[in-house]
Each structure stands twice: as C-alpha cells, then as structure tokens.
Coordinates of C-alpha atoms in Angstrom, one line a residue:
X7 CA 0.0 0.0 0.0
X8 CA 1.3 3.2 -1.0
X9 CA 0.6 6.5 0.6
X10 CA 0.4 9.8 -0.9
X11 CA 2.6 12.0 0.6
X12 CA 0.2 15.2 0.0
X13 CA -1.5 13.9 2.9
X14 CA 1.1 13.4 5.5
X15 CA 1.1 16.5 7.8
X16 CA 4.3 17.3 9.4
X17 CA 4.0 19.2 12.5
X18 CA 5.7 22.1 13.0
X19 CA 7.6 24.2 15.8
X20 CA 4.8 25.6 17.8
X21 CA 4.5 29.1 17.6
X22 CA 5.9 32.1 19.7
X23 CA 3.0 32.8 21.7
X24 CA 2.3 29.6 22.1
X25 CA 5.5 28.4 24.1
X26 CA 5.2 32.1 25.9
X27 CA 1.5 31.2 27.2
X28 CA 2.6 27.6 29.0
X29 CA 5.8 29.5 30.3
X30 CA 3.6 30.8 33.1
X31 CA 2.1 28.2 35.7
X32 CA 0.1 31.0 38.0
X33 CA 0.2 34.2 39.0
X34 CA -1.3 35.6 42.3
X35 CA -2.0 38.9 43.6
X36 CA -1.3 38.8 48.1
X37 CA -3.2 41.6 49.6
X38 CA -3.3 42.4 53.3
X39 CA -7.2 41.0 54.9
X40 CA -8.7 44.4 55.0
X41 CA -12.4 44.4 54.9
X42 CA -12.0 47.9 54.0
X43 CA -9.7 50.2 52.9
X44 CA -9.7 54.0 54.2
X45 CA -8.9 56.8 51.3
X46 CA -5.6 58.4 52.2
X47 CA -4.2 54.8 53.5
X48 CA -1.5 52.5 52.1
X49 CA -1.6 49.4 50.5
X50 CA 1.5 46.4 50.4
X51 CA 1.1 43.7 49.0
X52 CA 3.1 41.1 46.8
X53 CA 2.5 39.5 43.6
X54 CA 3.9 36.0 43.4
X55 CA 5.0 34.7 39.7
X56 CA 5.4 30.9 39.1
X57 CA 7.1 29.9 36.0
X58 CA 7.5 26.8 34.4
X59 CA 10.3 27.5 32.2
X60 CA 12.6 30.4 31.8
X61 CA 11.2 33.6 30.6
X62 CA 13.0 35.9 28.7
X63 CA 12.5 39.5 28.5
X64 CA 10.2 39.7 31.2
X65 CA 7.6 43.0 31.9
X66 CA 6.3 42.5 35.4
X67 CA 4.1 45.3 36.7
X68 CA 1.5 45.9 39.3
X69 CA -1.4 48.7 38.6
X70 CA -3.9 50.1 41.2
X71 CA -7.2 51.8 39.5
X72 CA -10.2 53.7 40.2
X73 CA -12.6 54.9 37.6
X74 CA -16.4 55.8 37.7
X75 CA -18.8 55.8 35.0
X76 CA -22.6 56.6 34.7
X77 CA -24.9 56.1 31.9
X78 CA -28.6 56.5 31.8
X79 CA -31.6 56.9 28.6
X80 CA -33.8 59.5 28.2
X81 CA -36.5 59.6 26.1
X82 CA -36.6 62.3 23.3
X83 CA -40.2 63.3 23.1
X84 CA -42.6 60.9 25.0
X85 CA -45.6 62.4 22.6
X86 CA -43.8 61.2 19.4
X87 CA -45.7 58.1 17.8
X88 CA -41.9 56.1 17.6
X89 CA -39.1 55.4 20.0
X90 CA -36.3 57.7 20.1
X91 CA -33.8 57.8 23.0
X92 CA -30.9 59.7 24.0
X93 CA -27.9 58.1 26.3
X94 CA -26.1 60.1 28.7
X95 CA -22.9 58.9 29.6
X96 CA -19.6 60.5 32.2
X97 CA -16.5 58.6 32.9
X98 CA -14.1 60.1 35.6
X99 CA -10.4 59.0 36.9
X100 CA -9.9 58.9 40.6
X101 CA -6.3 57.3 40.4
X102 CA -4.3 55.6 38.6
X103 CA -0.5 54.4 39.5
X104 CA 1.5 51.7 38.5
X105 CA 4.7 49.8 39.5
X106 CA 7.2 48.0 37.1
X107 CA 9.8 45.9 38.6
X108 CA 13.2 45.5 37.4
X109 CA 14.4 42.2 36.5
X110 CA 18.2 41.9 37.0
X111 CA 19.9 40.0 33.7
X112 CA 16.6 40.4 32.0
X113 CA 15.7 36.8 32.7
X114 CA 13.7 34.9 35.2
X115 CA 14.3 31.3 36.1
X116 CA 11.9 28.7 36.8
X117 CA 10.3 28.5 39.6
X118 CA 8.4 31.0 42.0
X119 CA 9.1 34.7 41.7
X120 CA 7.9 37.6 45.0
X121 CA 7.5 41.3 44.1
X122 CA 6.7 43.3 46.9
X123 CA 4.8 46.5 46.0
X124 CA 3.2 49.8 48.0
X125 CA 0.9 52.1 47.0
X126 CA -0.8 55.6 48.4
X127 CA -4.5 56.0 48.4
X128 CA -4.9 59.6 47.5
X129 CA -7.0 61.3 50.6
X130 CA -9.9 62.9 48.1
X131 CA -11.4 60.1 46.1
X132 CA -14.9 58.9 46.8
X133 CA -16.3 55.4 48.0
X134 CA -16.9 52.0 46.3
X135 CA -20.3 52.5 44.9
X136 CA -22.7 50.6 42.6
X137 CA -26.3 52.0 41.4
X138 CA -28.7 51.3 38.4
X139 CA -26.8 54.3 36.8
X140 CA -23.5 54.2 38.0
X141 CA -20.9 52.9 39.9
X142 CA -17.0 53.6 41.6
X143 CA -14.7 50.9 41.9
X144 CA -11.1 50.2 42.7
X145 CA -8.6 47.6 41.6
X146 CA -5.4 45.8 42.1
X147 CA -4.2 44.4 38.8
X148 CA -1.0 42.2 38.3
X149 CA 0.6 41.6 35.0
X150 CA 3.4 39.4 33.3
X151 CA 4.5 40.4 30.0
X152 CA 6.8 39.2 27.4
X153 CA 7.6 40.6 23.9
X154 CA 4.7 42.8 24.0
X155 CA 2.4 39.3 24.7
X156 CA 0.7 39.2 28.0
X157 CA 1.3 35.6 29.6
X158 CA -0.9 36.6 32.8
X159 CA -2.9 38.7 34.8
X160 CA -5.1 38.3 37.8
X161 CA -7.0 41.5 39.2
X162 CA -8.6 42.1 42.6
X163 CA -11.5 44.2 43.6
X164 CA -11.0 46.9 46.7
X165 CA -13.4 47.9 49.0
X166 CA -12.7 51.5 49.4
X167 CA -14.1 54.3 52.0
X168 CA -13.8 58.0 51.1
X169 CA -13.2 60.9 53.2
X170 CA -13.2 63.8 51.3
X171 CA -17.2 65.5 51.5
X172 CA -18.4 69.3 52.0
X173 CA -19.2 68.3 55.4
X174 CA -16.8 70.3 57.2
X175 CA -18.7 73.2 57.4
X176 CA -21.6 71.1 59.2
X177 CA -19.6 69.7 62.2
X178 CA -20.8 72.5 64.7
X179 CA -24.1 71.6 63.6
X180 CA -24.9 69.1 66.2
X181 CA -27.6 70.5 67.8
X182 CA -31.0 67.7 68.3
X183 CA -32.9 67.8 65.1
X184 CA -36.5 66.9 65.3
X185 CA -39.2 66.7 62.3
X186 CA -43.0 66.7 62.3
X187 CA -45.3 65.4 59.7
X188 CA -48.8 65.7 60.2
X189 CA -52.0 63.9 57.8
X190 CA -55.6 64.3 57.7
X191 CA -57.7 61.6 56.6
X192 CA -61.7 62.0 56.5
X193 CA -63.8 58.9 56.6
X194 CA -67.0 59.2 54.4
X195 CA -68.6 55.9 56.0
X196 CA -68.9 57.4 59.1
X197 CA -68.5 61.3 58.3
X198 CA -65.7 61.5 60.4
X199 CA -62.6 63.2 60.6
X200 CA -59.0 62.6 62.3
X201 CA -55.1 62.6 61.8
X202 CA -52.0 61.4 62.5
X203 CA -48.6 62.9 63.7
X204 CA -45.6 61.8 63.0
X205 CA -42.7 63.4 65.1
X206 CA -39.4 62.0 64.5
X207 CA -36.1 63.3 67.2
X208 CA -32.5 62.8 66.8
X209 CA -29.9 64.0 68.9
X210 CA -27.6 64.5 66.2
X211 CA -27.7 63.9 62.2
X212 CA -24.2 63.7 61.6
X213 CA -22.9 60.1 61.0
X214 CA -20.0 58.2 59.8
X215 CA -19.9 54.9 58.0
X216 CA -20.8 51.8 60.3
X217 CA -23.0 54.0 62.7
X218 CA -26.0 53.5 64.5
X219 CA -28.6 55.7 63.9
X220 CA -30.4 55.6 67.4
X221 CA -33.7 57.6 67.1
X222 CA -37.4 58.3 68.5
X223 CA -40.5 58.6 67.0
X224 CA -43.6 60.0 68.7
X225 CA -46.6 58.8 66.6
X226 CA -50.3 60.4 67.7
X227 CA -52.9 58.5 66.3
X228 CA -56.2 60.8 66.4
X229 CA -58.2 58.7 63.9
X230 CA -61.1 55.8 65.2
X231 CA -58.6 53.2 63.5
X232 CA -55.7 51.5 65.0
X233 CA -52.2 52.3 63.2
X234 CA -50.6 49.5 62.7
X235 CA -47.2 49.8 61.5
X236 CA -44.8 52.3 60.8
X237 CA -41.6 52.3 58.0
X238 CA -38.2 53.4 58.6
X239 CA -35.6 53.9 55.5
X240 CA -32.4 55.7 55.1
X241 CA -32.6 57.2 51.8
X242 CA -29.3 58.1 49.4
X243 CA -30.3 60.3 47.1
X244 CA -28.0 60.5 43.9
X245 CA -27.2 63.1 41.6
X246 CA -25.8 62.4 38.3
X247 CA -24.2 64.2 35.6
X248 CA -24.0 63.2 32.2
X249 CA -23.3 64.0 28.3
X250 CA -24.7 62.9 25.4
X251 CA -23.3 62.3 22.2
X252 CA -23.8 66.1 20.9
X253 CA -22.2 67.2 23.9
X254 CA -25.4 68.6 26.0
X255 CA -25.4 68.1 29.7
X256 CA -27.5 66.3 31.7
X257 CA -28.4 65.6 35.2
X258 CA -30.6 62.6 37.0
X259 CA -31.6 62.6 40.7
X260 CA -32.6 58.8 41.7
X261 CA -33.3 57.7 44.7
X262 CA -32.4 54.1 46.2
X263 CA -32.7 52.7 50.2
X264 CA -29.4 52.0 52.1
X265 CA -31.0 50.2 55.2
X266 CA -34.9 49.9 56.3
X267 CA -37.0 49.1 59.3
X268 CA -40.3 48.0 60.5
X269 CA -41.8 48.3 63.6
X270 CA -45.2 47.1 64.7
X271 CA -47.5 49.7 66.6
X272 CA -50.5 48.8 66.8
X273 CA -52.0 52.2 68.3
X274 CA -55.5 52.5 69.6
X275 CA -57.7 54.9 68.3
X276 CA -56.7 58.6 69.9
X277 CA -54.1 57.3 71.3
X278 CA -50.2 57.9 71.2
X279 CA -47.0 55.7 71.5
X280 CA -42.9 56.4 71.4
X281 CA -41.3 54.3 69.4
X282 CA -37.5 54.0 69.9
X283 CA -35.3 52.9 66.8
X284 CA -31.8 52.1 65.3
X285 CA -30.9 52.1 61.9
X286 CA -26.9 50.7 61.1
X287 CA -24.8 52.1 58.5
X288 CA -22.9 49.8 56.2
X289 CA -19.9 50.4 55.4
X290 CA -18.5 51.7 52.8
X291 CA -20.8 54.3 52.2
X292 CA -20.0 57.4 50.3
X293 CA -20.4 60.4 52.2
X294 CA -21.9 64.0 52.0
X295 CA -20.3 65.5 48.8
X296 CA -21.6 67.5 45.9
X297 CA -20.7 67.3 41.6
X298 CA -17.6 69.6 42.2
X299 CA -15.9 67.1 44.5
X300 CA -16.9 63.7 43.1
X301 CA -17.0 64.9 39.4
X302 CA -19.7 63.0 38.3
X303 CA -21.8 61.9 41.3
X304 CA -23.4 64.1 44.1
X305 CA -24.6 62.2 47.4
X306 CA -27.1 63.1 50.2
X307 CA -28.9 61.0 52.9
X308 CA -32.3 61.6 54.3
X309 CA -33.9 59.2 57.3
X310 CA -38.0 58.6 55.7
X311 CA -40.2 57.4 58.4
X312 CA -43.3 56.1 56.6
X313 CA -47.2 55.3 58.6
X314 CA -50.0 54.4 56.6
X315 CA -53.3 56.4 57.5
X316 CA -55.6 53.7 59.0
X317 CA -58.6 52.7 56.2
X318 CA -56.9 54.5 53.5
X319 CA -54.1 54.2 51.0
X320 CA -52.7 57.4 51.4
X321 CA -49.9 57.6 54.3
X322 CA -47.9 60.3 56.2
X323 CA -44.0 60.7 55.4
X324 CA -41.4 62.6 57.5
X325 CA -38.1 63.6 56.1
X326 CA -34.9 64.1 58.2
X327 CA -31.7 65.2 56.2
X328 CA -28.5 63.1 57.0
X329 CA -25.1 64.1 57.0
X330 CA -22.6 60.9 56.8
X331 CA -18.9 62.3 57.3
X332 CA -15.7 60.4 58.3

C-alpha cells in the first residue's frame, strides 16, 4: 500500500505565543485581609509569579485603579408616535499608578518569583459604589508580560471608603434635630374626621460609615382606627451628571434605600405611642459631597419614616436630612 505523501502532515515548531503562554504556571495577587480600605491609607502587597520555564524578556508590573462611569436613557419626546432615545454617559479617573519591577539579567528562572509592591490611596477620592446608573470601583491588577504578549494577569476588587465631602462646614451643627409630619384623613362611612402625627427626634444627624442611627419617634394617632405599622428607610439620594453624544449636559436625581426598618405599633384609636429605633450604617458608604468634588456623582442621605393612614391608601412621610462624614 502506498501512501500519498500530500496527505502526510508534518508538524511544526509551535509558535511564539504559544510556548510564551505555557511558560507561566500561575500568577497571584497577596493583599493584606482588609475588609475595608480608608482613602488616604496604604496598600502592600506582593505579587507571586510561578514559572515553568525560563522567561525571557520579562515585563512584570502591578497597577492600582479607580474609575467611575454613569450612563442613563432619556426619552426624546414621550408624545412622538416612535421610539427615540438619547444616552447620557460621564466617565471620571480617581487614580491611577502603576509599579514596574526590574528584572536583574533580564531573565527569570523557573520557579516561583515575590514582588513586593506599595501604594498611596490619594486622601480625596470617593467610596466603592454601585447603582442602576452608576458605579466607583477600585482595583489591584498584576501583570506578566513578554515581547509585547501578556502571559498573565489576575485583578482584585478593593473595597474603598472615602473621606473627602463638603461636610466640614456642618460639624458645629450638632444640635437635636426633630421633624414633624402631620396627615388628615376624612372617613365618608362614618362622616368622620381625624389625623395622625408623626414626630421623628434625633440628637444628632451627623454620622459616619458603620453607625447606628439611634432615634425616636412619637406617633399620635387621632383617627377611630388603630395604626398598625410604621416604615423606617435611610434614603441616598444620587445626583448624576451626564453627556450625550452632541455634547449637551445632563443631570438625573434617583433615589435608592441604604437600610430599612419596621416596627409594629398597633396604636389604639386617639391614642399615642414612642417608638425607639436604630438604623446601622454599612460600610463603605460614600459620604456627603456634591458634583464639584466627586466629578460625576453628588450624594445626600435623608432618614424617611413612613405610617400608613388607617382605612386608607394614602400615608404620612417625614423627612430628616443626613449628613454621613468620616
């Protein structure tokens, strides 16, 4: 039997990038366990290299980012028989450093390869945050290069709490801060009429990150219904800024709850009850701030207490504004 030797394959050398992709066995990023890192802090860490074979011509860096980025659609003109939308988009650059190792005899050998690395938070850049709309994160990245072909990388999130805020100027403010909200209701089956007040009392409403909102609420029911149950929310409310792709600013308010509570009352009719409550802050949290600081984002917090009128579907709402600092 003869063979044609148009159909024997011989194989080749394997390629460049090939033999440069197996060269590395793992690469691994080694940060310190912090739960949360503080803007203005330092970071050391090491990233360990393990090679299989010798590499030649090594680029070895590490890379710490933070970028946000919004985008949001508007409709053009609700009223119009088709769909037309417009995007609004902002990107923004709170830091961005890098650190490139030098490799002595511009070779590495086999086996397993330490770079220790620092880096400076800058003190004004704004918390990890995530919305709908938007969102701030930070990153660790590690890479190994070769002849312009990256071999490996391996990235690693950062929790990250800000600092910087316009709430300097409300530290002497810590005087007690109470709200009223008051609701009629009228009850046709009966031709009656009553209300409820809502009166909500905090000795202070400045905060920091991983607080404990501590308040009380004096609810007055002076209806012929019980009131059954009253909502607690801390509220951040967002303010974005945006472009389109003609250039023509934009801004978006959303609002989104941090933390909620409910609390049974059960109030007899013309009656009144204290209620005593605690709301906890998570943390990271991004604080107090306006467009001018964050670039792209504005926060502010209010604390919503919520009672629903008895019999009806309207309900009573009071507003507390919320400063969170660090």
């Amino acid at each position: 039997q003869v063979t044609s030797q148009s159909n024997l394959q011989t194989p080749g050398p394997p390629s460049t990038s090939s033999s440069l992709m197996s060269t590395v066995r793992a690469i691994n990023l080694v940060l310190p366990e912090t739960e949360v890192y503080l803007a203005g802090s330092s970071i050391d860490g090491q990233l360990v290299l393990n090679l299989r074979t010798t590499l030649v011509d090594p680029m070895v860096k590490v890379e710490l980012m933070g970028r946000g980025y919004l985008r949001w659609l508007e409709e053009d003109n609700p009223e119009q028989d088709y769909e037309k939308s417009t995007a609004f988009t902002n990107e923004a650059v709170y830091v961005s450093k890098a650190q490139n190792f030098h490799i002595k005899d511009v070779w590495l050998d086999s086996g397993v390869h330490t770079f220790d690395f620092h880096f400076n938070l800058p003190t004004s850049i704004p918390s990890t945050f995530t919305s709908k709309i938007g969102c701030i994160s930070y990153f660790v990245q590690g890479t190994c290069c070769s002849r312009q072909v990256v071999l490996a990388k391996e990235q690693r999130c950062l929790l990250l709490q800000g600092t910087a805020g316009g709430h300097n100027k409300h530290v002497k403010d810590t005087a007690p801060l109470v709200v009223e909200a008051r609701k009629d209701v009228v009850y046709f089956c009966c031709f009656r009429h009553g209300s409820v007040i809502l009166r909500i009392s905090l000795e202070k409403n400045i905060f920091c990150p991983g607080d404990t909102i501590v308040f009380m609420t004096d609810i007055a029911n002076r209806t012929c219904k019980y009131v059954r149950k009253v909502i607690f929310a801390l509220h951040c409310i967002v303010l974005y800024s945006g472009f389109s792709s003609r250039g023509e600013q934009r801004s978006l308010e959303d609002r989104s709850e941090v933390t909620r509570l409910e609390s049974q009352t059960d109030i007899a009719p013309f009656e009144a009850m204290r209620v005593t409550s605690a709301l906890v802050l998570p943390k990271p949290m991004p604080v107090t701030s306006t467009l001018m600081e964050n670039k792209i984002m504005a926060f502010r917090y209010e604390l919503v207490g919520t009672c629903g009128l008895p019999c009806s579907t309207s309900t009573i709402m009071g507003r507390v504004p919320i400063i969170i600092a660090t």
